[in-house]
Amino acid sequence: MQSISYVIKDPIGIHARPAGSLIKELGAFSSKVTIKRGADSCDGKKLLALMKLKVKQGETVVVEADGADEEATVKAAEAFLTKNL
Amino acid sequence: MSATAEAQGSFWGSVFGVLQRIGRSFMLPVALLPVAGLLLGLGGSFTNGDFISAYHLERILGDGTALHAVLTVMTNAGAVIFDNLPLLFAMGIALGMAKKEKEVATLAATVGYLVMHASTAAMVSIEKMSVTAAAVANGNVGAYVGDDDNFNVVLFDAAGKVLREIFHAGQVGDVCGMTTLQSGVFGGIVVGLGVAWLHNRYFRAELPRALSFFGGSRFVPIITTIVYVAVGIAMFYVWPILQNGLAAAGNGMHGLGDFGTLIFGIVKRALIPFGLHHVWYTPFWYTELGGVYGPVADPANHVLQADGLISDIAGGQRAFFAQLAHMGASDFKHFSPDATQYFSGEFIFMMFGFPGAALAMYHCAKPQNKVLAGGLLLSAALTSFFTGITEPFEFSFLFVAPFLFIVHVVLGGLAYMLAHIFGVAVGLTFSGGFIDLLLFGILPGNDKTSWIWIPILGVIYFFVYYAVFRYFINKFNFKTPGREDGDGEVKLFSKADYQAAKGGAAGAASASAGDPLSAAITAGLGGKANIRDVDCCATRLRVTVNDGGKVADKDTLRKTTGASGVITSGNAVQIIFGPRVTIVKSNLEEYLESPAADNPVTATLAAVETQAAEKKNLTSAIAITSPLEGELIPLSEVPDEGFAGENMGKGAAIVPSKGVIKAPFDGTVAMVFDTLHAINLVSDDGVEVLIHVGIDTVKLRGKGFSPKVKDDDKITKGQVLMEFDIPTITNAGYSLATPVVITNSDAYGSITASPKGKVTFGDKILDIK
């Protein structure tokens, strides 16, 4: 399993559009993905679940991937988060 | 049939996919050639002085007559297409290879082509001037050999001795009025592939706000210009090296003489099943690989005007048509058989060999099947004879008797060689059927084309094919058409058969408005959602699917669609229909746009009935009704990439006329955004819906939105969920377009939006299956 953590810098947090793009990005990988914010977590391939987390600016999210392409998955997640959020 | 065709490896699958796309990209410009050839062929033949005097037609067709004027215009109109083929290839390839916004890529390719040649032309001109100046300064002499458009620069010393050739023979010529290096169709391909790559990379480029007008697809021609200035300059240094290398390779093939022709022919025929023959023959027809012909390249055999070539031309087919354009010259002698060695032989087996083989198959058919088999074989043989389109015929036996195909590949290859040996020089635009033989062999005259050898060799070929096919079919009991076991269902697709089969299968002809063939194709390819891209070449429907695993097996697909053959490789699928494929394709595209496409299974044969909705096992469709009053628009028209690109899922959008959202179904509020501008709902059936009021309205930070529900509230259809203030949104400069998307779209087979138009609460906007 691989994981990365990231502090959200976007003032609005993970809102609908970036959430959709992130899910789309992660959906391309075969690994199982979990996104955690503190004690809450969600399936990293389910858009509604991610939106329900309501991640805000300054909060830390951890992206965990488990599977054949786990390394590529977390790298992609990190790149996306850094660029967009 | 072979390892390649069945290769599922993603590497070979993707190589095959790319080659397939390049191959079909050639088809758009190539499809123009028969018309261009017709103009040039008729114009060239009937303005030919020998032809006119031989038939004493001076008063009707001679110089100065109205008909002569018309025919001269026709000749020029046809010739300009052949002359500018590199540009058409650049555009066609960019068009075919671009993933989206193809029209932008096409425009950019035109820009790239012109810019590249303009830059090269500038370099040529600079070189010419500086060399000449230096020569004069040193007491030497620079001189041009040739005319303004087609020159080579040679440096002499004062005594007239050649010091150096600055531009090699035939390297420089006219392209769209520019005196530049002759990069030919290769140059066009370089532009087409490069621009397609740039386009796919940058058509969504985001630029800083101040420059945003130049962003997105507008950026593509801009970056193309910059890149192709550099490419044009680079071409000036690199191209002459490549040019010489290619010409040497082509001449090497010539060096192999007739054996080289044989190899070329065998490879071309053998590639047909894979649809890769376009990639193989194109360079021989259009580039240096097919040899360079003309006064500079081949002075030994060149007597001015005798072969019609005023300047050097690269590529077999291009050389033929350049000759054709000048055929009227009084001292024109004979077309070059070296130039036509890559196609003249095709007439022999396409017009004669195949009909012989078809007759053999007919004679070998079971008596009760003769009528049906005869119909299939006759139509395939006639198609081959008249148009030179051979795939319907080749695929009638390729899969059932691969051995016969191998025999045919060898015989076909031999035909190219025989034509070359006998000096046949008949041109063709596209393929070797009677129409082309008439225009480019018979009309120009036997003294110029030696076409008479085609029927002579053809009659022999007819009997050879007949004997070989008949012998092997009987010996190995090949199941060619009409010899199938059992009831012997001949592989012939007729509407009556199809209807009968359909009636017997499910009787569920729910899609009476739909068209059964498109339904069968859609179902066989794993449903509409699995079809990523549909295209076609002369005879094949070329489809890219999202998941090759969902495609029905080849035999099933072939039978249910009545196709001549099916080839799959990874996510690339080719279904061979013959020349009617363009109609099949446009019907399919129309069908895929229609609601019937969402559930093709019911309208299809039992054989593919197993493709039923997986995943959610929906027994019936779910309709999502409008939560808003306003104008329904497709999601793709939402001014936001994320929504338009279906990042959030499939759906539709509504431009509201009233600031009220009502529940579209019974269910639960999954969440209301903290910024209040969007709301997530889950229906009791499990459909997840995101309603996002306006675009970028997250920036309003809740201003103007007043939700009437909170997270986890139960809702009933029609209940007011939120009110919002339309002027607040529009005055802040945001788009009102409100996407209504299914966030768990992946769980469903298909999601179709209702047509654009006014909707009110409760009107159906989405159909989920």
PDB file of C-alpha atoms in Angstrom, chain B residues 207-390:
ATOM      1  CA  LEU B 207      -3.213  30.624 -20.827  1.00  0.00           C
ATOM      2  CA  PRO B 208      -2.858  33.450 -18.316  1.00  0.00           C
ATOM      3  CA  ARG B 209      -6.057  35.433 -18.011  1.00  0.00           C
ATOM      4  CA  ALA B 210      -4.852  38.401 -20.051  1.00  0.00           C
ATOM      5  CA  LEU B 211      -4.110  36.056 -22.957  1.00  0.00           C
ATOM      6  CA  SER B 212      -7.083  33.791 -22.441  1.00  0.00           C
ATOM      7  CA  PHE B 213      -8.589  34.798 -25.781  1.00  0.00           C
ATOM      8  CA  PHE B 214      -5.756  32.857 -27.392  1.00  0.00           C
ATOM      9  CA  GLY B 215      -6.224  29.794 -25.222  1.00  0.00           C
ATOM     10  CA  GLY B 216      -7.884  26.463 -25.881  1.00  0.00           C
ATOM     11  CA  SER B 217      -8.318  25.482 -29.492  1.00  0.00           C
ATOM     12  CA  ARG B 218      -7.165  28.913 -30.699  1.00  0.00           C
ATOM     13  CA  PHE B 219      -3.792  28.109 -29.257  1.00  0.00           C
ATOM     14  CA  VAL B 220      -3.347  25.158 -31.606  1.00  0.00           C
ATOM     15  CA  PRO B 221      -2.737  27.076 -34.875  1.00  0.00           C
ATOM     16  CA  ILE B 222      -0.537  29.484 -32.913  1.00  0.00           C
ATOM     17  CA  ILE B 223       1.740  26.831 -31.465  1.00  0.00           C
ATOM     18  CA  THR B 224       1.659  25.079 -34.843  1.00  0.00           C
ATOM     19  CA  THR B 225       3.003  28.190 -36.546  1.00  0.00           C
ATOM     20  CA  ILE B 226       5.840  28.509 -34.073  1.00  0.00           C
ATOM     21  CA  VAL B 227       6.754  24.837 -34.214  1.00  0.00           C
ATOM     22  CA  TYR B 228       6.590  24.595 -37.996  1.00  0.00           C
ATOM     23  CA  VAL B 229       8.829  27.606 -38.540  1.00  0.00           C
ATOM     24  CA  ALA B 230      11.408  25.532 -36.704  1.00  0.00           C
ATOM     25  CA  VAL B 231      10.446  22.375 -38.565  1.00  0.00           C
ATOM     26  CA  GLY B 232      10.711  24.226 -41.872  1.00  0.00           C
ATOM     27  CA  ILE B 233      14.214  25.393 -41.043  1.00  0.00           C
ATOM     28  CA  ALA B 234      15.168  21.928 -39.820  1.00  0.00           C
ATOM     29  CA  MET B 235      13.747  20.411 -43.004  1.00  0.00           C
ATOM     30  CA  PHE B 236      16.159  22.508 -45.006  1.00  0.00           C
ATOM     31  CA  TYR B 237      19.056  20.689 -43.357  1.00  0.00           C
ATOM     32  CA  VAL B 238      17.554  17.270 -42.773  1.00  0.00           C
ATOM     33  CA  TRP B 239      15.287  16.685 -45.719  1.00  0.00           C
ATOM     34  CA  PRO B 240      17.972  16.450 -48.442  1.00  0.00           C
ATOM     35  CA  ILE B 241      19.585  13.638 -46.439  1.00  0.00           C
ATOM     36  CA  LEU B 242      16.298  11.782 -46.016  1.00  0.00           C
ATOM     37  CA  GLN B 243      15.397  12.515 -49.606  1.00  0.00           C
ATOM     38  CA  ASN B 244      18.526  10.851 -50.862  1.00  0.00           C
ATOM     39  CA  GLY B 245      18.076   7.945 -48.476  1.00  0.00           C
ATOM     40  CA  LEU B 246      14.494   7.316 -49.519  1.00  0.00           C
ATOM     41  CA  ALA B 247      15.302   7.615 -53.169  1.00  0.00           C
ATOM     42  CA  ALA B 248      18.139   5.157 -52.683  1.00  0.00           C
ATOM     43  CA  ALA B 249      15.814   2.723 -50.916  1.00  0.00           C
ATOM     44  CA  GLY B 250      13.256   3.060 -53.680  1.00  0.00           C
ATOM     45  CA  ASN B 251      15.905   2.629 -56.327  1.00  0.00           C
ATOM     46  CA  GLY B 252      17.179  -0.371 -54.381  1.00  0.00           C
ATOM     47  CA  MET B 253      13.738  -1.865 -54.769  1.00  0.00           C
ATOM     48  CA  HIS B 254      13.995  -1.057 -58.452  1.00  0.00           C
ATOM     49  CA  GLY B 255      17.418  -2.664 -58.360  1.00  0.00           C
ATOM     50  CA  LEU B 256      15.729  -5.877 -57.345  1.00  0.00           C
ATOM     51  CA  GLY B 257      13.828  -5.452 -60.564  1.00  0.00           C
ATOM     52  CA  ASP B 258      10.849  -7.691 -61.088  1.00  0.00           C
ATOM     53  CA  PHE B 259      11.604  -9.557 -57.908  1.00  0.00           C
ATOM     54  CA  GLY B 260      11.126  -6.320 -55.971  1.00  0.00           C
ATOM     55  CA  THR B 261       7.771  -5.851 -57.652  1.00  0.00           C
ATOM     56  CA  LEU B 262       6.801  -9.375 -56.636  1.00  0.00           C
ATOM     57  CA  ILE B 263       7.711  -8.713 -52.998  1.00  0.00           C
ATOM     58  CA  PHE B 264       5.773  -5.463 -53.033  1.00  0.00           C
ATOM     59  CA  GLY B 265       2.700  -7.193 -54.444  1.00  0.00           C
ATOM     60  CA  ILE B 266       2.802 -10.118 -52.038  1.00  0.00           C
ATOM     61  CA  VAL B 267       3.133  -7.872 -49.015  1.00  0.00           C
ATOM     62  CA  LYS B 268       0.312  -5.645 -50.175  1.00  0.00           C
ATOM     63  CA  ARG B 269      -2.100  -8.528 -50.700  1.00  0.00           C
ATOM     64  CA  ALA B 270      -1.065 -10.160 -47.419  1.00  0.00           C
ATOM     65  CA  LEU B 271      -1.772  -6.999 -45.433  1.00  0.00           C
ATOM     66  CA  ILE B 272      -5.377  -6.722 -46.614  1.00  0.00           C
ATOM     67  CA  PRO B 273      -6.854  -8.817 -43.777  1.00  0.00           C
ATOM     68  CA  PHE B 274      -5.289  -6.483 -41.253  1.00  0.00           C
ATOM     69  CA  GLY B 275      -6.376  -3.348 -43.037  1.00  0.00           C
ATOM     70  CA  LEU B 276      -2.780  -2.194 -42.955  1.00  0.00           C
ATOM     71  CA  HIS B 277      -2.225  -2.196 -46.710  1.00  0.00           C
ATOM     72  CA  HIS B 278      -2.839   1.553 -46.903  1.00  0.00           C
ATOM     73  CA  VAL B 279       0.191   2.144 -44.729  1.00  0.00           C
ATOM     74  CA  TRP B 280       2.285  -0.110 -46.954  1.00  0.00           C
ATOM     75  CA  TYR B 281       1.487   1.033 -50.465  1.00  0.00           C
ATOM     76  CA  THR B 282       1.046   4.764 -49.823  1.00  0.00           C
ATOM     77  CA  PRO B 283       4.782   5.590 -49.675  1.00  0.00           C
ATOM     78  CA  PHE B 284       5.374   3.683 -52.903  1.00  0.00           C
ATOM     79  CA  TRP B 285       2.602   5.524 -54.644  1.00  0.00           C
ATOM     80  CA  TYR B 286       3.328   8.975 -53.371  1.00  0.00           C
ATOM     81  CA  THR B 287       6.917   9.336 -52.229  1.00  0.00           C
ATOM     82  CA  GLU B 288      10.545   8.780 -53.119  1.00  0.00           C
ATOM     83  CA  LEU B 289      10.183   5.196 -51.964  1.00  0.00           C
ATOM     84  CA  GLY B 290       8.340   4.528 -55.205  1.00  0.00           C
ATOM     85  CA  GLY B 291      11.194   6.011 -57.187  1.00  0.00           C
ATOM     86  CA  VAL B 292      11.856   9.443 -58.675  1.00  0.00           C
ATOM     87  CA  TYR B 293      11.021  10.016 -62.316  1.00  0.00           C
ATOM     88  CA  GLY B 294      11.841  12.861 -64.620  1.00  0.00           C
ATOM     89  CA  PRO B 295      14.475  14.746 -66.556  1.00  0.00           C
ATOM     90  CA  VAL B 296      16.922  15.337 -63.722  1.00  0.00           C
ATOM     91  CA  ALA B 297      16.547  12.103 -61.814  1.00  0.00           C
ATOM     92  CA  ASP B 298      16.661   9.887 -64.828  1.00  0.00           C
ATOM     93  CA  PRO B 299      18.407  11.720 -67.658  1.00  0.00           C
ATOM     94  CA  ALA B 300      19.528   8.530 -69.380  1.00  0.00           C
ATOM     95  CA  ASN B 301      15.997   7.434 -70.194  1.00  0.00           C
ATOM     96  CA  HIS B 302      14.595  10.875 -70.482  1.00  0.00           C
ATOM     97  CA  VAL B 303      13.963  12.552 -73.765  1.00  0.00           C
ATOM     98  CA  LEU B 304      12.261  15.854 -73.200  1.00  0.00           C
ATOM     99  CA  GLN B 305       8.512  15.356 -73.407  1.00  0.00           C
ATOM    100  CA  ALA B 306       8.817  11.676 -74.298  1.00  0.00           C
ATOM    101  CA  ASP B 307       7.598  10.665 -70.896  1.00  0.00           C
ATOM    102  CA  GLY B 308       5.650  13.826 -70.272  1.00  0.00           C
ATOM    103  CA  LEU B 309       7.638  14.723 -67.193  1.00  0.00           C
ATOM    104  CA  ILE B 310       8.841  18.292 -67.251  1.00  0.00           C
ATOM    105  CA  SER B 311      10.150  18.184 -63.724  1.00  0.00           C
ATOM    106  CA  ASP B 312      11.030  15.392 -61.322  1.00  0.00           C
ATOM    107  CA  ILE B 313       8.197  13.620 -59.595  1.00  0.00           C
ATOM    108  CA  ALA B 314       8.472  11.204 -56.692  1.00  0.00           C
ATOM    109  CA  GLY B 315       6.165   8.235 -56.263  1.00  0.00           C
ATOM    110  CA  GLY B 316       4.642   5.809 -58.724  1.00  0.00           C
ATOM    111  CA  GLN B 317       1.083   7.035 -58.874  1.00  0.00           C
ATOM    112  CA  ARG B 318       2.048  10.693 -58.819  1.00  0.00           C
ATOM    113  CA  ALA B 319       4.460  10.119 -61.668  1.00  0.00           C
ATOM    114  CA  PHE B 320       1.733   8.446 -63.698  1.00  0.00           C
ATOM    115  CA  PHE B 321      -0.668  11.327 -63.254  1.00  0.00           C
ATOM    116  CA  ALA B 322       2.022  13.895 -63.950  1.00  0.00           C
ATOM    117  CA  GLN B 323       2.610  12.080 -67.207  1.00  0.00           C
ATOM    118  CA  LEU B 324      -1.104  11.928 -67.893  1.00  0.00           C
ATOM    119  CA  ALA B 325      -1.381  15.683 -67.533  1.00  0.00           C
ATOM    120  CA  HIS B 326       1.215  16.105 -70.282  1.00  0.00           C
ATOM    121  CA  MET B 327       0.131  13.212 -72.419  1.00  0.00           C
ATOM    122  CA  GLY B 328      -1.167  15.558 -75.105  1.00  0.00           C
ATOM    123  CA  ALA B 329       2.363  16.535 -76.136  1.00  0.00           C
ATOM    124  CA  SER B 330       3.033  15.331 -79.634  1.00  0.00           C
ATOM    125  CA  ASP B 331       6.271  13.504 -78.829  1.00  0.00           C
ATOM    126  CA  PHE B 332       4.943  11.731 -75.733  1.00  0.00           C
ATOM    127  CA  LYS B 333       5.781   8.058 -76.146  1.00  0.00           C
ATOM    128  CA  HIS B 334       4.830   5.715 -73.311  1.00  0.00           C
ATOM    129  CA  PHE B 335       3.982   5.868 -69.641  1.00  0.00           C
ATOM    130  CA  SER B 336       6.713   4.545 -67.385  1.00  0.00           C
ATOM    131  CA  PRO B 337       6.078   0.941 -66.351  1.00  0.00           C
ATOM    132  CA  ASP B 338       8.497   1.445 -63.455  1.00  0.00           C
ATOM    133  CA  ALA B 339       6.172   4.063 -62.040  1.00  0.00           C
ATOM    134  CA  THR B 340       3.123   1.842 -62.451  1.00  0.00           C
ATOM    135  CA  GLN B 341       4.703  -1.381 -61.189  1.00  0.00           C
ATOM    136  CA  TYR B 342       3.018  -0.812 -57.844  1.00  0.00           C
ATOM    137  CA  PHE B 343      -0.488  -1.064 -59.221  1.00  0.00           C
ATOM    138  CA  SER B 344      -0.845  -2.034 -62.886  1.00  0.00           C
ATOM    139  CA  GLY B 345      -0.867  -5.720 -61.982  1.00  0.00           C
ATOM    140  CA  GLU B 346      -3.969  -5.292 -59.879  1.00  0.00           C
ATOM    141  CA  PHE B 347      -6.199  -5.159 -62.939  1.00  0.00           C
ATOM    142  CA  ILE B 348      -5.180  -8.684 -63.827  1.00  0.00           C
ATOM    143  CA  PHE B 349      -6.433 -10.453 -60.748  1.00  0.00           C
ATOM    144  CA  MET B 350      -9.133  -8.001 -59.715  1.00  0.00           C
ATOM    145  CA  MET B 351     -10.878  -7.984 -63.078  1.00  0.00           C
ATOM    146  CA  PHE B 352     -10.131 -11.526 -64.170  1.00  0.00           C
ATOM    147  CA  GLY B 353      -8.690 -13.695 -61.410  1.00  0.00           C
ATOM    148  CA  PHE B 354     -11.452 -13.062 -58.904  1.00  0.00           C
ATOM    149  CA  PRO B 355     -14.327 -13.681 -61.264  1.00  0.00           C
ATOM    150  CA  GLY B 356     -12.611 -17.005 -62.063  1.00  0.00           C
ATOM    151  CA  ALA B 357     -12.360 -17.878 -58.408  1.00  0.00           C
ATOM    152  CA  ALA B 358     -15.970 -16.812 -57.874  1.00  0.00           C
ATOM    153  CA  LEU B 359     -17.087 -19.111 -60.662  1.00  0.00           C
ATOM    154  CA  ALA B 360     -15.131 -21.945 -59.052  1.00  0.00           C
ATOM    155  CA  MET B 361     -16.870 -21.337 -55.738  1.00  0.00           C
ATOM    156  CA  TYR B 362     -20.226 -21.219 -57.461  1.00  0.00           C
ATOM    157  CA  HIS B 363     -19.583 -24.535 -59.138  1.00  0.00           C
ATOM    158  CA  CYS B 364     -18.504 -26.025 -55.823  1.00  0.00           C
ATOM    159  CA  ALA B 365     -21.602 -24.848 -53.942  1.00  0.00           C
ATOM    160  CA  LYS B 366     -24.216 -27.374 -52.873  1.00  0.00           C
ATOM    161  CA  PRO B 367     -27.048 -27.552 -55.381  1.00  0.00           C
ATOM    162  CA  GLN B 368     -29.668 -26.240 -52.955  1.00  0.00           C
ATOM    163  CA  ASN B 369     -27.487 -23.223 -52.146  1.00  0.00           C
ATOM    164  CA  LYS B 370     -26.501 -22.250 -55.646  1.00  0.00           C
ATOM    165  CA  VAL B 371     -28.983 -19.444 -56.025  1.00  0.00           C
ATOM    166  CA  LEU B 372     -28.012 -17.712 -52.804  1.00  0.00           C
ATOM    167  CA  ALA B 373     -24.290 -18.354 -53.159  1.00  0.00           C
ATOM    168  CA  GLY B 374     -24.473 -17.269 -56.776  1.00  0.00           C
ATOM    169  CA  GLY B 375     -25.983 -13.938 -55.796  1.00  0.00           C
ATOM    170  CA  LEU B 376     -23.295 -13.288 -53.219  1.00  0.00           C
ATOM    171  CA  LEU B 377     -20.446 -14.356 -55.468  1.00  0.00           C
ATOM    172  CA  LEU B 378     -21.741 -12.551 -58.535  1.00  0.00           C
ATOM    173  CA  SER B 379     -22.099  -9.269 -56.681  1.00  0.00           C
ATOM    174  CA  ALA B 380     -18.638  -9.637 -55.135  1.00  0.00           C
ATOM    175  CA  ALA B 381     -17.110 -10.531 -58.494  1.00  0.00           C
ATOM    176  CA  LEU B 382     -18.813  -7.632 -60.268  1.00  0.00           C
ATOM    177  CA  THR B 383     -17.739  -5.213 -57.547  1.00  0.00           C
ATOM    178  CA  SER B 384     -14.176  -6.370 -58.011  1.00  0.00           C
ATOM    179  CA  PHE B 385     -14.403  -6.254 -61.810  1.00  0.00           C
ATOM    180  CA  PHE B 386     -15.832  -2.765 -62.105  1.00  0.00           C
ATOM    181  CA  THR B 387     -14.435  -0.909 -59.119  1.00  0.00           C
ATOM    182  CA  GLY B 388     -11.460  -3.002 -58.068  1.00  0.00           C
ATOM    183  CA  ILE B 389     -12.812  -3.202 -54.528  1.00  0.00           C
ATOM    184  CA  THR B 390     -11.874  -6.705 -53.562  1.00  0.00           C
TER     185      THR B 390
END
